[in-house]
Short mmCIF file of C-alpha atoms in Angstrom, two decimals:
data_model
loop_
_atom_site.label_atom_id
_atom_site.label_comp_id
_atom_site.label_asym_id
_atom_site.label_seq_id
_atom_site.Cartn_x
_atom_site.Cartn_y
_atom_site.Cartn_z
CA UNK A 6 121.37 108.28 77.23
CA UNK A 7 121.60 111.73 78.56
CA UNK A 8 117.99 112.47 77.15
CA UNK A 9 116.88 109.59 78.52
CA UNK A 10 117.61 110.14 81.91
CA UNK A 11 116.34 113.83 81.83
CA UNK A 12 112.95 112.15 81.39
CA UNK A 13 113.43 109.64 83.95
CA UNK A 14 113.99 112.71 86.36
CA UNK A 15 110.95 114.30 85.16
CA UNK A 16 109.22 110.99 86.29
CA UNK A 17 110.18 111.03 89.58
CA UNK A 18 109.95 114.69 90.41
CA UNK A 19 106.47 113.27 92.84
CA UNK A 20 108.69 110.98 94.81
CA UNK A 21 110.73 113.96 95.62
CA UNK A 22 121.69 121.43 105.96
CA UNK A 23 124.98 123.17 105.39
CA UNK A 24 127.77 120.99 104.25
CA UNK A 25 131.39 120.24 104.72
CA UNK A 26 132.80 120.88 100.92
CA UNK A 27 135.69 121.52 98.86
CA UNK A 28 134.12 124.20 97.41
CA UNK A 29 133.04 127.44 97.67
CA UNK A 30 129.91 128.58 95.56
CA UNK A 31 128.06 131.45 93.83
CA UNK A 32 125.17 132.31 92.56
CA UNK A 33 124.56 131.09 89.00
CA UNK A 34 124.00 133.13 86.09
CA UNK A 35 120.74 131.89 84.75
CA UNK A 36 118.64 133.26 81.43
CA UNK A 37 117.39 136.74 81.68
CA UNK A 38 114.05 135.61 80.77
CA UNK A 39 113.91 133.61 84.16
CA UNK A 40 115.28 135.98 86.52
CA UNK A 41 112.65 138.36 85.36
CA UNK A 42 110.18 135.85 85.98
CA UNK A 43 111.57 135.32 88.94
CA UNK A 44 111.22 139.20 90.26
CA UNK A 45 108.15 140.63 89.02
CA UNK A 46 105.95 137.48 89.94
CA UNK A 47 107.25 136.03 92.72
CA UNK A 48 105.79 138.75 95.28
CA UNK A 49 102.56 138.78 97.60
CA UNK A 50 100.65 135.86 96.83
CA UNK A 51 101.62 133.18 94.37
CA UNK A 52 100.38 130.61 92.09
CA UNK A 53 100.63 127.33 94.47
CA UNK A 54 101.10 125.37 91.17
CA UNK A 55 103.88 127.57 89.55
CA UNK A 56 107.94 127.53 89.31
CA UNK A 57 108.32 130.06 92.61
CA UNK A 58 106.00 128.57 94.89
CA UNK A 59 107.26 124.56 93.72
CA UNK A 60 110.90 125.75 93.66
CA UNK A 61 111.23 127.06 97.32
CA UNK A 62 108.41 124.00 98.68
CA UNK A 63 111.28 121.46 96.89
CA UNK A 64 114.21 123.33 99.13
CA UNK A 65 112.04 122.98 102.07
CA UNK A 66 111.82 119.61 101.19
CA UNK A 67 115.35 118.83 101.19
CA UNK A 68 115.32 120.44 104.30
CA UNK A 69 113.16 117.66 105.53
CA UNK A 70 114.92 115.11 104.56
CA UNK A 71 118.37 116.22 105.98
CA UNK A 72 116.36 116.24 109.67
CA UNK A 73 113.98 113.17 109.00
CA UNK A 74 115.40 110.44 106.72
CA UNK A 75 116.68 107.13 106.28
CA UNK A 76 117.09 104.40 104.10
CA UNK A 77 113.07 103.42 105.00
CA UNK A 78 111.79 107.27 105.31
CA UNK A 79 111.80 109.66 102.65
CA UNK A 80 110.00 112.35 101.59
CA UNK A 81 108.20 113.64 98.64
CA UNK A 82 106.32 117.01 97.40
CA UNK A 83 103.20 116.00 97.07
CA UNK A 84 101.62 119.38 96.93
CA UNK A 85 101.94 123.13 97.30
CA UNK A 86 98.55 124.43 98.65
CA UNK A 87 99.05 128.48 99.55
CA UNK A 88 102.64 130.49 98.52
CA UNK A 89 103.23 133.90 99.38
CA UNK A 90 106.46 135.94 98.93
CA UNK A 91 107.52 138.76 100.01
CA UNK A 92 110.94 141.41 99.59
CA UNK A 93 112.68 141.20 103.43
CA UNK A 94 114.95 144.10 104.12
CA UNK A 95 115.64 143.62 108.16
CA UNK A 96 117.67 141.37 109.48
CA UNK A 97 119.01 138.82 106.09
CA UNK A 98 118.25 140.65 103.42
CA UNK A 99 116.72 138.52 100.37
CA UNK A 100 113.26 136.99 99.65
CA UNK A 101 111.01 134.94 102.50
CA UNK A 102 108.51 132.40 101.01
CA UNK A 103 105.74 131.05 103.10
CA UNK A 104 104.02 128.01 102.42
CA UNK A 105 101.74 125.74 103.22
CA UNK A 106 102.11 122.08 101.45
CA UNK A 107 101.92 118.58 101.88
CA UNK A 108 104.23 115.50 101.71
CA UNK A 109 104.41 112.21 100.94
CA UNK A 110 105.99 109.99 103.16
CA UNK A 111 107.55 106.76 101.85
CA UNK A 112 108.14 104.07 103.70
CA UNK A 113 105.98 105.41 107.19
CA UNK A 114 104.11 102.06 107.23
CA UNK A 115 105.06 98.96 108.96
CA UNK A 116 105.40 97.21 105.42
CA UNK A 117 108.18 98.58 103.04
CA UNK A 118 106.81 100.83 100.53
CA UNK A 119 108.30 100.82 97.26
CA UNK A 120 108.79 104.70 95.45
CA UNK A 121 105.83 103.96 93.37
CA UNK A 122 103.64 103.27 96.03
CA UNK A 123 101.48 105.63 98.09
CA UNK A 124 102.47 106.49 101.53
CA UNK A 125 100.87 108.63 104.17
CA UNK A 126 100.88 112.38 103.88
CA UNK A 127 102.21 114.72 106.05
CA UNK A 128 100.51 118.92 106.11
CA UNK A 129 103.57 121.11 106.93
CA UNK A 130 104.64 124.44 106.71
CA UNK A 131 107.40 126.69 105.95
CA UNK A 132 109.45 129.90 105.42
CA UNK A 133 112.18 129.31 103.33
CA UNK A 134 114.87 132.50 102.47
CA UNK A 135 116.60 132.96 99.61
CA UNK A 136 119.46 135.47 100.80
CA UNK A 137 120.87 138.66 98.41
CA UNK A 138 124.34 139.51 99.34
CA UNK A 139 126.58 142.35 97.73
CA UNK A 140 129.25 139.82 96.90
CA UNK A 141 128.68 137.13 94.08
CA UNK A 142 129.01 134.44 97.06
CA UNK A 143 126.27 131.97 97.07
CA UNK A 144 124.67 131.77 100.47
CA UNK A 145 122.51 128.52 100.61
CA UNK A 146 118.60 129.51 101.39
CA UNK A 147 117.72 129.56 105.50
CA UNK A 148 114.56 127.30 106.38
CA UNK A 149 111.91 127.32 109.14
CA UNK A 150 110.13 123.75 109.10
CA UNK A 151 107.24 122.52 110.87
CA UNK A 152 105.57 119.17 109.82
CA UNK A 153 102.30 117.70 111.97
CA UNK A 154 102.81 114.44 113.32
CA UNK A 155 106.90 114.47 113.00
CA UNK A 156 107.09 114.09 116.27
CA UNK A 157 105.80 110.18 116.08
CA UNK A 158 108.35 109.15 113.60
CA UNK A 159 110.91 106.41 115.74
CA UNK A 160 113.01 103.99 113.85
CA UNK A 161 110.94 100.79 112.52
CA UNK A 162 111.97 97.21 112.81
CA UNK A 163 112.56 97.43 109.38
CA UNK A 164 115.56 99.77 110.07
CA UNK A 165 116.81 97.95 112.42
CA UNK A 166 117.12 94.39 110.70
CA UNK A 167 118.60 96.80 107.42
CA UNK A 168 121.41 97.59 109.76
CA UNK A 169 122.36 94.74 111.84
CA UNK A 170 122.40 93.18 108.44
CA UNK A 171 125.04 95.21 106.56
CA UNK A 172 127.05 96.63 109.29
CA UNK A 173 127.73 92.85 110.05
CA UNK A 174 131.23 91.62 109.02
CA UNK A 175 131.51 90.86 105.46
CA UNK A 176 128.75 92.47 104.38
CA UNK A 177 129.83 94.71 101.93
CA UNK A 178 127.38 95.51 99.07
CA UNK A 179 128.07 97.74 95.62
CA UNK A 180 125.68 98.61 93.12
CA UNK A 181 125.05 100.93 90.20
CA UNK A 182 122.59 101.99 87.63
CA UNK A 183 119.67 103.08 90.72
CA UNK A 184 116.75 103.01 88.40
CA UNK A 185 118.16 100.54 85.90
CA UNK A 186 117.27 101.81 81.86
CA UNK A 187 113.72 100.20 82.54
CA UNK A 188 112.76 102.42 85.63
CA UNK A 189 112.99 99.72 87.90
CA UNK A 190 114.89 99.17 91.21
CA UNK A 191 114.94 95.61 93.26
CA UNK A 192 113.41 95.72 96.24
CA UNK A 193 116.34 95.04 97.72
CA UNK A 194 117.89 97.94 96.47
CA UNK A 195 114.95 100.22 97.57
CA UNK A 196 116.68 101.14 101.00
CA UNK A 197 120.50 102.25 99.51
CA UNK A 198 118.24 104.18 97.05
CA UNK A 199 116.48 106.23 99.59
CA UNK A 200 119.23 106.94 101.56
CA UNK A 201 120.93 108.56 98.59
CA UNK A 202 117.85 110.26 98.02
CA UNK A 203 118.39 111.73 101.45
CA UNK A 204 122.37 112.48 101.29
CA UNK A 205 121.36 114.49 97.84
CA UNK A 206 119.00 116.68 99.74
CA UNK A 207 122.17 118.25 101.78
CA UNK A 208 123.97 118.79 98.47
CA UNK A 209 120.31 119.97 96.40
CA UNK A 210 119.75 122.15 100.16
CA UNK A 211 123.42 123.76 99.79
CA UNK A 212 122.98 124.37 96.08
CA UNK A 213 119.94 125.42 95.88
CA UNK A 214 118.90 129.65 94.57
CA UNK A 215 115.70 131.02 93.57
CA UNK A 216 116.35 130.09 90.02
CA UNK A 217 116.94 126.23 90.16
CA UNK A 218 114.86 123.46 91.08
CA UNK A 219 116.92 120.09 91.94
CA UNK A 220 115.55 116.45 91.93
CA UNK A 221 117.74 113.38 92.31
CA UNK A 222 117.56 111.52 89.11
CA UNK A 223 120.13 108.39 89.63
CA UNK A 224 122.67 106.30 91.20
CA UNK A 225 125.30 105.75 89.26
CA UNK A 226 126.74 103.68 91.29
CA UNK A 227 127.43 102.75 94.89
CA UNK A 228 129.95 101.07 97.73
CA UNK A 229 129.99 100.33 101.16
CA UNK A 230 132.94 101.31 102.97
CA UNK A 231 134.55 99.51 105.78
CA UNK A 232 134.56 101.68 108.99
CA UNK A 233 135.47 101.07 113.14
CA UNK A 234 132.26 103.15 113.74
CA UNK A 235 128.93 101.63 114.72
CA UNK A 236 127.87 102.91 111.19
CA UNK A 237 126.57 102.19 107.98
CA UNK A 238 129.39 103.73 105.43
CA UNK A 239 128.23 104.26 101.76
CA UNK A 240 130.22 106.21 98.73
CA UNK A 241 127.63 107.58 96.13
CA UNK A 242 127.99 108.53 92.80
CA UNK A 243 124.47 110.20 92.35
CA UNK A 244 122.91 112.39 89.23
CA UNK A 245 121.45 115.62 89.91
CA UNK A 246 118.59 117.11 87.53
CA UNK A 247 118.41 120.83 87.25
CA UNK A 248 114.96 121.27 86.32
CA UNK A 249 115.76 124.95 85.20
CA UNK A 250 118.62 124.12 83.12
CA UNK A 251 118.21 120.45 82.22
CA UNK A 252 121.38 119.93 83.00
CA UNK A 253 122.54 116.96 84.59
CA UNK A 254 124.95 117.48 87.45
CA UNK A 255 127.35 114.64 88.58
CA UNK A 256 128.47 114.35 92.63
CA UNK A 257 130.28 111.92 94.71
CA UNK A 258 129.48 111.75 98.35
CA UNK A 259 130.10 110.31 101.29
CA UNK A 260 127.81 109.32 103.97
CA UNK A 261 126.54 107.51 106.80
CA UNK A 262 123.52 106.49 108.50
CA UNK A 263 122.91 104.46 112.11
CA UNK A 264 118.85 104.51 112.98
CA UNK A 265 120.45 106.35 116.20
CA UNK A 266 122.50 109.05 114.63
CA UNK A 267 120.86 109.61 111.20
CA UNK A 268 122.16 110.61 108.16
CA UNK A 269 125.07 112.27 108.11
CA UNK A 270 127.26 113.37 105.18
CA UNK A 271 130.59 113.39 105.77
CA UNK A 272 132.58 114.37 101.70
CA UNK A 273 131.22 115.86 98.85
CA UNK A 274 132.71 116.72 95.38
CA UNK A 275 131.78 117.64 92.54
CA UNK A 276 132.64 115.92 89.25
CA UNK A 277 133.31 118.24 86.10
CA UNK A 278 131.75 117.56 82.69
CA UNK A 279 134.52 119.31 81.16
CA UNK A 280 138.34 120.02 81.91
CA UNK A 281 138.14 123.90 81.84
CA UNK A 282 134.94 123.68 84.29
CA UNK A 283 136.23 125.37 88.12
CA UNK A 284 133.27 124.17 89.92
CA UNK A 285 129.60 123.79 90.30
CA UNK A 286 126.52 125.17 88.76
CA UNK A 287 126.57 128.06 91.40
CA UNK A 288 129.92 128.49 90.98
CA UNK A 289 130.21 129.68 87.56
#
């Protein structure tokens, strides 16, 4: 099943913010091979359609979402059009990307988009740091966004009949398996989907180094949590792909969305494959 779901990630990788945590992170050790890669080629300009350029476009991505989505908006990479990299020495120390991209976003019409469908495409750009300390600590990347057009984006009537609905009084909803083993996701379903999409993107943002690339590849399952606040509670289990590794990583988190406040994301943790395993990819 693993297998399988490593190529449903791989499928969805077109349809693709510090947090409060329990734990503290480092840089991962990653294959020689790819850290080489990783300094000798990704300085001056770069291959818009390569590993560098993608990688730090998919963490300004996340970024993106964190600011900008919601259970009817998400984003996407649709693509990377000019990269360039460069070693910074004043100020944070580490390695500035600049880019120039486009993406995709679902759900900006006043029908519903499903993930498969086509939505209208934003041009943005961005300088995205990856930061080199002296200590082993992980220090999540720094990003500088600017997206044309962001400015329009209000909530949609859609939004607003999604929450009046299930922040009404007995309307809790659970859910797992977000594609099912076919792919598929009821339309229904569509809005709990993408707003996990968008609580992943603060733990991808955190996570994220200049060797991984992070895509969300499933729900495992979902429930709605019963709250005082004028909120819409939800408790994720989601599945993180590694595109570097091909690892799948397994998080629970906690968040909540109101079309006034946004998403927010309130717990995260971790969940070890095995016993002996202290914490997360970046950790070890």
């Amino acid at each position: 099943m693993e297998v399988f779901w490593l190529l449903l990630s791989l499928s969805l990788l077109e349809l693709s913010a510090a947090l409060p945590g329990s734990h503290s992170t480092r840089r991962p050790t990653d294959p020689a091979p790819l850290q080489s890669q990783t300094q000798t080629m990704a300085t001056g300009d770069l291959v818009p359609t390569h590993f560098p350029a993608r990688r730090a476009a998919q963490v300004a991505l996340h970024h993106l979402n964190t600011h900008h989505g919601s259970p009817f908006r998400v984003f996407g990479l649709q693509q990377v059009h000019t990269a360039t990299a460069e070693d910074q020495v004043v100020g944070t120390a580490g390695r500035k990307y600049s880019l120039d991209f486009s993406v995709t976003d679902y759900g900006s019409s006043v029908c519903f988009r499903s993930m498969t469908n086509e939505g209208s495409v934003l041009r943005c750009s961005a300088e995205v740091l990856f930061p080199r300390t002296e200590t082993h600590t992980h220090t999540p990347p720094e990003v500088h966004l600017r997206c044309e057009d962001l400015t329009h984006i209000s909530s949609s009537p859609e939004e607003l009949a999604f929450y009046q609905k299930h922040t009404a009084p007995h309307s809790a909803i659970s859910a797992h398996d977000l594609p099912d083993s076919q792919g598929n996701i009821s339309q229904d379903m569509q809005p709990f989907w993408h707003l996990a999409r968008v609580a992943a993107s603060f733990i991808m943002l955190r996570e994220s180094s200049e060797n991984t690339e992070y895509n969300m590849a499933q729900v495992a399952n979902l429930t709605q949590q019963e709250t005082s606040e004028k909120q819409l509670m939800l408790k994720y289990h989601v599945l993180l792909h590694d595109i570097v590794s091909q690892e799948i990583i397994h998080w629970k988190l906690l968040c909540s969305w109101s079309p006034e406040g946004g998403v927010s994301v309130l717990e995260t943790e971790w969940l070890p494959k095995c016993p002996h395993d202290t914490g997360p990819p970046t950790a070890n």
